[in-house]
CSV table of C-alpha atoms and ligand atoms in Angstrom, one decimal:
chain,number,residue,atom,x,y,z
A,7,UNK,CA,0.0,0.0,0.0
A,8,UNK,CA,1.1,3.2,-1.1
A,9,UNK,CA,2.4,5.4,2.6
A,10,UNK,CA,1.3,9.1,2.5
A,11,UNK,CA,3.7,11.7,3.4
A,12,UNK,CA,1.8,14.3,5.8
A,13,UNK,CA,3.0,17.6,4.7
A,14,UNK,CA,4.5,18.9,8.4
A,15,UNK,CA,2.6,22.4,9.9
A,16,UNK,CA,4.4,25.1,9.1
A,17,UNK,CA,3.6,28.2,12.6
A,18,UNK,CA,4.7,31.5,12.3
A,19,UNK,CA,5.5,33.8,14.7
A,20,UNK,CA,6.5,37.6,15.1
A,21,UNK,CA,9.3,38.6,16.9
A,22,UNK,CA,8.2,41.4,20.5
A,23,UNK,CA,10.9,41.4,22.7
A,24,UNK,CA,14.7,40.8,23.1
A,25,UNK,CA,16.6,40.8,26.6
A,26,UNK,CA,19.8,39.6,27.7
A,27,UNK,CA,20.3,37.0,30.6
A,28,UNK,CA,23.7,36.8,30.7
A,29,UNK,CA,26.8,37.7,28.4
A,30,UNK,CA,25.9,34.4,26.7
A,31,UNK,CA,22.1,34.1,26.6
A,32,UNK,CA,19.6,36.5,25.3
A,33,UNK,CA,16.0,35.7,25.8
A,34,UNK,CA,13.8,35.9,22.7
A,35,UNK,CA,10.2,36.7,23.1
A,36,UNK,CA,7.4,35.7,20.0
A,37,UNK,CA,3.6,36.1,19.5
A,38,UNK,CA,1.0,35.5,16.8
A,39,UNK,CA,-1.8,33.6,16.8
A,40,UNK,CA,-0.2,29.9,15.7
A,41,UNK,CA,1.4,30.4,19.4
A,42,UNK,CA,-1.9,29.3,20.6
A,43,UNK,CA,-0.7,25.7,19.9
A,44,UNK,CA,1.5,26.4,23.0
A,45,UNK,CA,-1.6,26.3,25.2
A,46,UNK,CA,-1.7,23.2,27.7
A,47,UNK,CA,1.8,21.5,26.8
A,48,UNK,CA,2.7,18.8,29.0
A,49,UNK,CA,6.1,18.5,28.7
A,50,UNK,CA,9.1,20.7,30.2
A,51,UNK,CA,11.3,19.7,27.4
A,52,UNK,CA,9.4,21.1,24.9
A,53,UNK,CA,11.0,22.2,21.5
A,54,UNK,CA,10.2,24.0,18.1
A,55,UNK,CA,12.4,23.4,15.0
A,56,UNK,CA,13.2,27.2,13.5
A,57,UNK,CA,13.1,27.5,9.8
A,58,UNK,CA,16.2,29.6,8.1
A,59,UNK,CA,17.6,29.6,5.3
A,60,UNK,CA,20.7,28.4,4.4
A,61,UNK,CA,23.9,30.9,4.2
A,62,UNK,CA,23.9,33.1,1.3
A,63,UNK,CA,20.6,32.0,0.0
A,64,UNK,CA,18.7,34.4,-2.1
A,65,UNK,CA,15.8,34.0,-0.2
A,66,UNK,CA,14.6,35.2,3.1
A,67,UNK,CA,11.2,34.3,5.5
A,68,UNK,CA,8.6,34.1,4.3
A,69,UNK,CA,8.8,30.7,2.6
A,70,UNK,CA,7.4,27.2,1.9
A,71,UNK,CA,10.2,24.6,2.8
A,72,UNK,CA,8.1,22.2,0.4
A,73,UNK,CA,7.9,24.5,-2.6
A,74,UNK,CA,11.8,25.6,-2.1
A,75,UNK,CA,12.6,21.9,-1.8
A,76,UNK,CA,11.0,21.2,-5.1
A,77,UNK,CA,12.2,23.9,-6.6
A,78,UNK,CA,15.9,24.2,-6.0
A,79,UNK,CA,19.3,22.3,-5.2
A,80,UNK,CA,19.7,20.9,-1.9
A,81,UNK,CA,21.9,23.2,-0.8
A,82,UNK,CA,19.7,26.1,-0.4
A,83,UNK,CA,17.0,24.3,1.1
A,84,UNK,CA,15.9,25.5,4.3
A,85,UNK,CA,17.6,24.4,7.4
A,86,UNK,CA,16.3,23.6,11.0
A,87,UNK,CA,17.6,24.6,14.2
A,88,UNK,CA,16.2,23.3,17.2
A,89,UNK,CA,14.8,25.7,20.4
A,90,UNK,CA,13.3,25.1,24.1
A,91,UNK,CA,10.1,26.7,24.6
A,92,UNK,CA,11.5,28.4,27.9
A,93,UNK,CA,7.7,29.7,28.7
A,94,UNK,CA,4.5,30.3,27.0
A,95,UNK,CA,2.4,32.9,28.8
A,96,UNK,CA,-1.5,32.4,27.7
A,97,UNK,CA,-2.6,35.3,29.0
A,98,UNK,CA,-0.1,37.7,26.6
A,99,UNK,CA,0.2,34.6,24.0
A,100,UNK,CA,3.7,35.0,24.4
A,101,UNK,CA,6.4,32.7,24.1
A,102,UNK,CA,9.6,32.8,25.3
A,103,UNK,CA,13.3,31.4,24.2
A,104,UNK,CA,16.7,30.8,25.3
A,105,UNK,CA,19.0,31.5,22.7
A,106,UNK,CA,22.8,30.5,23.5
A,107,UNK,CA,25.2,33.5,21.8
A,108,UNK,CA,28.3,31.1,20.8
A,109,UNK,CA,30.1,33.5,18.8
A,110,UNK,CA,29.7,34.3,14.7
A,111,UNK,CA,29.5,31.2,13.6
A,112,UNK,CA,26.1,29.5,12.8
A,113,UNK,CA,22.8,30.3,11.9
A,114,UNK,CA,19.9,30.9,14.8
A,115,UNK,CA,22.7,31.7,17.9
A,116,UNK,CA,24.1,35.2,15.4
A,117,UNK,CA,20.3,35.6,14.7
A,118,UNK,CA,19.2,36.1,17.8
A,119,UNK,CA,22.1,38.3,18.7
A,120,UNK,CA,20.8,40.5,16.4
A,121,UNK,CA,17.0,40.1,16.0
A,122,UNK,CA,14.8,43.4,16.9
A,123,UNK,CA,10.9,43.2,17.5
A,124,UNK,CA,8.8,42.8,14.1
A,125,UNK,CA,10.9,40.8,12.9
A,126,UNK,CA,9.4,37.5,11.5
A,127,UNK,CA,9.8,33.2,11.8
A,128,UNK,CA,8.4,29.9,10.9
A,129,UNK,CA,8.8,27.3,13.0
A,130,UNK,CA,8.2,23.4,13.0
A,131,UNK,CA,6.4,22.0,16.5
A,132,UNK,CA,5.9,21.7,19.0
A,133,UNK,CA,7.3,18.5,20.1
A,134,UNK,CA,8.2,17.5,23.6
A,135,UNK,CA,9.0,14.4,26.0
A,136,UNK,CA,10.3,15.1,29.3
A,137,UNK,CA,8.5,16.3,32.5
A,138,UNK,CA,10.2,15.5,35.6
A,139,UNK,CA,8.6,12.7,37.7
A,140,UNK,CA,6.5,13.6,40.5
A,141,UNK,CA,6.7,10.5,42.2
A,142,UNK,CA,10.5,10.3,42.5
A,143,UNK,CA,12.7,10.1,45.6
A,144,UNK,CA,14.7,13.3,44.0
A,145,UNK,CA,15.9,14.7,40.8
A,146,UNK,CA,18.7,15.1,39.1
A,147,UNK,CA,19.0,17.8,36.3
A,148,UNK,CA,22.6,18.2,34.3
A,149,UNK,CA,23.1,20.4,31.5
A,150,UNK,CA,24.8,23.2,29.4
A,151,UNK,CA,23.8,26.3,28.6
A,152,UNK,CA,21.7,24.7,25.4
A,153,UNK,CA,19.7,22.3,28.2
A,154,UNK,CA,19.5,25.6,30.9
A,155,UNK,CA,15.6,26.4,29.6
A,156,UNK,CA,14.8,23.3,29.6
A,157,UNK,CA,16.2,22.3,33.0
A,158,UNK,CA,14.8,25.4,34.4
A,159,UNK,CA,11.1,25.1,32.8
A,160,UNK,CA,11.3,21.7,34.9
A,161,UNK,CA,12.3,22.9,38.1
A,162,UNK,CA,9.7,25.6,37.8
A,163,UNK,CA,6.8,22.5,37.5
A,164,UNK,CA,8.3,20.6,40.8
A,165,UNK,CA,6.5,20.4,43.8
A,166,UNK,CA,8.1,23.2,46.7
A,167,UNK,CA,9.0,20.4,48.7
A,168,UNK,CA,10.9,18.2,46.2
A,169,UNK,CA,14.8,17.6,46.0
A,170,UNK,CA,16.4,18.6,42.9
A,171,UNK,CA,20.2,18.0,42.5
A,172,UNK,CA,21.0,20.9,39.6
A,173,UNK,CA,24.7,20.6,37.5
A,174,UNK,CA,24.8,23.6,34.9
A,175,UNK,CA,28.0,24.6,32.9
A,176,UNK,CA,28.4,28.0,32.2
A,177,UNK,CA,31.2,29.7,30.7
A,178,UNK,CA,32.6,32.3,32.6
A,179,UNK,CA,31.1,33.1,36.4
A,180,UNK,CA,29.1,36.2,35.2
A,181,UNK,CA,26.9,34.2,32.8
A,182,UNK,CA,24.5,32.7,36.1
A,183,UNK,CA,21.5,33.8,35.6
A,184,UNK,CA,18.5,33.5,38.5
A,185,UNK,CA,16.8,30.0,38.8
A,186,UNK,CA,13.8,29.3,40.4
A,187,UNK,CA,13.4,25.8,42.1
A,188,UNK,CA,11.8,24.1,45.1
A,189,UNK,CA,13.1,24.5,48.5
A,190,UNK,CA,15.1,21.5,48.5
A,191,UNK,CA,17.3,22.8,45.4
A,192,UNK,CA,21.1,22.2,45.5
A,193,UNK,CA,22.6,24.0,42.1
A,194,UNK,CA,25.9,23.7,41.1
A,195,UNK,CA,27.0,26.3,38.5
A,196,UNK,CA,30.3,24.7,36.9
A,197,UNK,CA,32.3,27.4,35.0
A,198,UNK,CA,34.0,25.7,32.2
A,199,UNK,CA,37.0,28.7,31.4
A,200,UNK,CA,39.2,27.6,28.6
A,201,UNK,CA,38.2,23.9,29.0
A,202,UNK,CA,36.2,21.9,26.2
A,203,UNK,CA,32.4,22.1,26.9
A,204,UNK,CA,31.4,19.4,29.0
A,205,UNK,CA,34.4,17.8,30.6
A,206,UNK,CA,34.3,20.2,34.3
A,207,UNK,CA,30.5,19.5,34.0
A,208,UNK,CA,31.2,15.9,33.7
A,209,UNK,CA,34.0,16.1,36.5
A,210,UNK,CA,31.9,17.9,38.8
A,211,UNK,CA,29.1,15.6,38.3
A,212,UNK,CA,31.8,12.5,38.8
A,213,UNK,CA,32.7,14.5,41.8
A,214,UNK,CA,29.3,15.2,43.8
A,215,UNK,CA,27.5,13.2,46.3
A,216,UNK,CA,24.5,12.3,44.1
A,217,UNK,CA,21.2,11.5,45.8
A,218,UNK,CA,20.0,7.9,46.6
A,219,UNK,CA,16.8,6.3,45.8
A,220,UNK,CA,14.4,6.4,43.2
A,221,UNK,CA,15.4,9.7,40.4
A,222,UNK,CA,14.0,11.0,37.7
A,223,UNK,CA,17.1,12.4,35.8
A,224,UNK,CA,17.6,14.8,32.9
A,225,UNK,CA,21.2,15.1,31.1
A,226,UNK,CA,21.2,17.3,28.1
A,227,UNK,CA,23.5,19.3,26.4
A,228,UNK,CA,27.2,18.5,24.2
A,229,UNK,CA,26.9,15.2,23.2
A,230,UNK,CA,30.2,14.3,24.2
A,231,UNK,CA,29.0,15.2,28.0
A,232,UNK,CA,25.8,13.2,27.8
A,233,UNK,CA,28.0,10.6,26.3
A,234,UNK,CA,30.3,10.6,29.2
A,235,UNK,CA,27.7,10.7,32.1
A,236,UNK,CA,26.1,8.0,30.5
A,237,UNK,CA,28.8,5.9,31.3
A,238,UNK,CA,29.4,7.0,34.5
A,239,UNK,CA,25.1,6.8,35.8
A,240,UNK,CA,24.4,3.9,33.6
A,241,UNK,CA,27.9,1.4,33.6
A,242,UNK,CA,29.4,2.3,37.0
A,243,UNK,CA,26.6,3.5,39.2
A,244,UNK,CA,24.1,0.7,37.6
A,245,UNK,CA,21.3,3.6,36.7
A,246,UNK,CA,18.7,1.9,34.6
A,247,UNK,CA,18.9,3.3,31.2
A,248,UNK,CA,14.9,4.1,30.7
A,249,UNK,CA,14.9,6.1,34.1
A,250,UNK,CA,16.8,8.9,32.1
A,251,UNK,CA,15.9,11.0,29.4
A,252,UNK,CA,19.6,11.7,27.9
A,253,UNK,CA,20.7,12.9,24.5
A,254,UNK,CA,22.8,15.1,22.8
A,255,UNK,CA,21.2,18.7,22.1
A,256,UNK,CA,24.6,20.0,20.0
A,257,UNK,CA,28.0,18.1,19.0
A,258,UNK,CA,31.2,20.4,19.1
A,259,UNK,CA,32.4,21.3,15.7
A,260,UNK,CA,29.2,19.9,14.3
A,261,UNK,CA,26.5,22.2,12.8
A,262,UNK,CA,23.1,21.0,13.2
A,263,UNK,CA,22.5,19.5,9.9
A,264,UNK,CA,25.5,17.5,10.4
A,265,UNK,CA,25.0,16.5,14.3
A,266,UNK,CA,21.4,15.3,13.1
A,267,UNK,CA,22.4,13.6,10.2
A,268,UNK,CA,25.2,11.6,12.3
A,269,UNK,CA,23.5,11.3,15.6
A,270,UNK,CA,21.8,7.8,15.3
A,271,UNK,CA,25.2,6.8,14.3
A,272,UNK,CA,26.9,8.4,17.4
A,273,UNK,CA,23.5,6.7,19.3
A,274,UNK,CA,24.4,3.2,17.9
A,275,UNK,CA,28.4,3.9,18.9
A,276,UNK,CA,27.6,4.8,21.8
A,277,UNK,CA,25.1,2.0,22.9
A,278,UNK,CA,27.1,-0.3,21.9
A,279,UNK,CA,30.2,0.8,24.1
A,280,UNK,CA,27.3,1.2,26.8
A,281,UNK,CA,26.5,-3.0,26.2
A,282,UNK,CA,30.2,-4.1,26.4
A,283,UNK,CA,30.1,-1.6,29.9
A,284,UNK,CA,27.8,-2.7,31.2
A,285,UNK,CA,28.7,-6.7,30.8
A,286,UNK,CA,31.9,-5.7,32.7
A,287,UNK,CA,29.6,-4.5,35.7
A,288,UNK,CA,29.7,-7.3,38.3
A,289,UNK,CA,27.0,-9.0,39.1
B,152,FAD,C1,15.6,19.4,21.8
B,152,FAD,C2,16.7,20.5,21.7
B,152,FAD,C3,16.5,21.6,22.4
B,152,FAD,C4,17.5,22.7,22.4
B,152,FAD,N1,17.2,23.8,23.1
B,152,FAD,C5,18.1,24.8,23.0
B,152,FAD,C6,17.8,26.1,23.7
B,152,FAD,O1,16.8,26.3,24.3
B,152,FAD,N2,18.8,27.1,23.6
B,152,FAD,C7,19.9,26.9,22.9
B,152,FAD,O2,20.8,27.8,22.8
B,152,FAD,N3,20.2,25.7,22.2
B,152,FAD,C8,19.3,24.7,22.2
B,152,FAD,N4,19.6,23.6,21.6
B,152,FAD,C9,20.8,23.4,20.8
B,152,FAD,C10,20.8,24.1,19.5
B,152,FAD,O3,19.8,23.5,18.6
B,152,FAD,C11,22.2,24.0,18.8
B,152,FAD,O4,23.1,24.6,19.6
B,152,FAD,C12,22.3,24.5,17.4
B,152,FAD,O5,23.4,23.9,16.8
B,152,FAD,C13,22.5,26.0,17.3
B,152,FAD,O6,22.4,26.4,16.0
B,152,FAD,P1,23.3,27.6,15.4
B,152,FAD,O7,22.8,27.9,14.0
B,152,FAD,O8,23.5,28.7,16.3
B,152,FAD,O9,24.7,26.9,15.2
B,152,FAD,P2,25.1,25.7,14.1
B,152,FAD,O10,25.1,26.3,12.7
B,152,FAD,O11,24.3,24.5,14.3
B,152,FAD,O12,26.6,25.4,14.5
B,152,FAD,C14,27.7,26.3,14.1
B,152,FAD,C15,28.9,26.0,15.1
B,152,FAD,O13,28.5,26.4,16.4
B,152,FAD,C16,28.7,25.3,17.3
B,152,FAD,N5,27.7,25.3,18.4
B,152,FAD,C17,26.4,25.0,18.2
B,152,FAD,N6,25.7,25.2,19.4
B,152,FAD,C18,26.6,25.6,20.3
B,152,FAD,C19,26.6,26.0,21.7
B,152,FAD,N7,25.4,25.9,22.4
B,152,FAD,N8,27.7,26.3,22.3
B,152,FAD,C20,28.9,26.4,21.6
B,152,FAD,N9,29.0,26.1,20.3
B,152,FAD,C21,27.9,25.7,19.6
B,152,FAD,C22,28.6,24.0,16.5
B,152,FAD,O14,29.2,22.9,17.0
B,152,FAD,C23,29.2,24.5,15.1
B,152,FAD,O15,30.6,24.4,15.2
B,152,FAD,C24,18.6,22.5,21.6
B,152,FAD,C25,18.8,21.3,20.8
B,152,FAD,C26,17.8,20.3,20.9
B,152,FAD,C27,18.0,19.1,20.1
């Protein structure tokens, strides 16, 4: 039987706001009336895929991927770059998110450097799959700056009372920004300096006392990190690999187009190294 392709919903949005967090993070904030789709999500991970187009392309939003697919070479199709929704406010229909500035190179981080209000964006989504679990002993959130609005959405849904264990890399002490937890938070802020992204994160992670008993854990970010602390939660501290929601957001050196084109080839690598691990844990 013949499969039919659904043609994916394209959402628009128009930009209102722009505010810096930290030297590293500037907060975008969209409207428009496909943001009511942002009503009622139930996640804390949730993500749309921005539309651009590629470098140098002689064509600018709007645009229908479909019809520029059909139309012209695959290198100047549109590509996709792939955002938290930090917060949707229903009564302003506003949405916010977290944009990591990581220099000049790329497409969405220069973007939102320089957006101003009015400007506008399509957008894939939402899609979403982590909220943390309300029934667990405590929680354990790790991540860079790329997995910061997501790990904060999720400590803003816990319960006052809850115990969240919080490891976030930044990259220099002045890029903290505030975040708002239960009572029982413990955050770490790990500043990585000169080092590659991910390994003081993963060190300080290594490091810590990490709670006991049943956790719902989040580790996001450089794949190379959540590669790492896979090994360490899943082959030497025994962490069953379906209570954590782990993947790579972002590979270094990678653009998006090439991280997602590679990463279920990295996955298959890497759960294959975690197999062999994992038959060398004792009994
Ligand atoms: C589900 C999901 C949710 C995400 N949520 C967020 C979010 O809320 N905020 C956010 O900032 N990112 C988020 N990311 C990561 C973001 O999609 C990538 O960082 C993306 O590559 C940025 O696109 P770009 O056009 O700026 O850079 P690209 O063109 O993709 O890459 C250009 C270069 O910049 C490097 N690079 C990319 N990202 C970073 C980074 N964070 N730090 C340092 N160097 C980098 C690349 O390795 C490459 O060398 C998320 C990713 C996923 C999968």
């Amino acid at each position: 039987m013949e499969r039919v392709q659904r043609k994916r919903v394209v959402r628009r949005a128009t930009v209102v706001s722009s505010e810096w967090l930290s030297p590293s993070m500037v907060r975008i904030g969209f409207t428009g009336p496909d943001l009511l789709v942002m009503r009622d999500l139930p996640y804390t991970d949730h993500y749309i895929k921005m539309l651009f187009p590629p470098a140098g392309a002689s064509y600018a939003w709007p645009f229908d991927p479909e019809q520029v697919k059909a139309e012209r070479a695959p290198e100047h199709w549109p590509v996709t770059r792939t955002y938290t929704v930090r917060s949707y406010d229903v009564l302003t229909n506003t949405m916010a998110v977290d944009f990591v500035v990581h220099g000049d190179e790329g497409i969405a981080g220069p973007w939102a450097r320089r957006v101003q209000p009015g400007a506008e964006v399509g957008f894939y989504g939402p899609g979403g799959a982590f909220a943390p679990d309300a029934a667990a002993d405590a929680h354990l959130l790790i991540g860079d700056e790329a997995a910061l609005p997501a790990i904060a959405a999720s400590l803003e849904r816990l319960d006052r009372r809850a115990e969240a264990h919080v490891f976030l890399e930044i990259e220099e002490d002045d890029c903290r920004q505030p975040v708002h937890g239960p009572d029982g938070l413990r955050l770490t802020w790990v500043v990585r300096g000169d080092r590659p992204h991910g390994e003081a994160l993963a060190e300080a992670v290594r490091a810590a006392h990490l709670p006991q008993g049943c956790l719902s854990i989040f580790v996001h970010g450089n794949a190379y990190m959540v590669r790492d602390l896979r090994r360490y939660l899943c082959a030497e501290r025994g962490t069953t690999r379906s209570a954590i929601s782990m993947s790579g957001y972002w590979r270094p050196g990678a653009t998006e187009d090439l991280w997602q084109a590679t990463k279920r080839e990295f996955n298959v690598v890497t759960e294959s190294a975690a197999q062999i691990d994992l038959a060398a844990v004792p009994a």
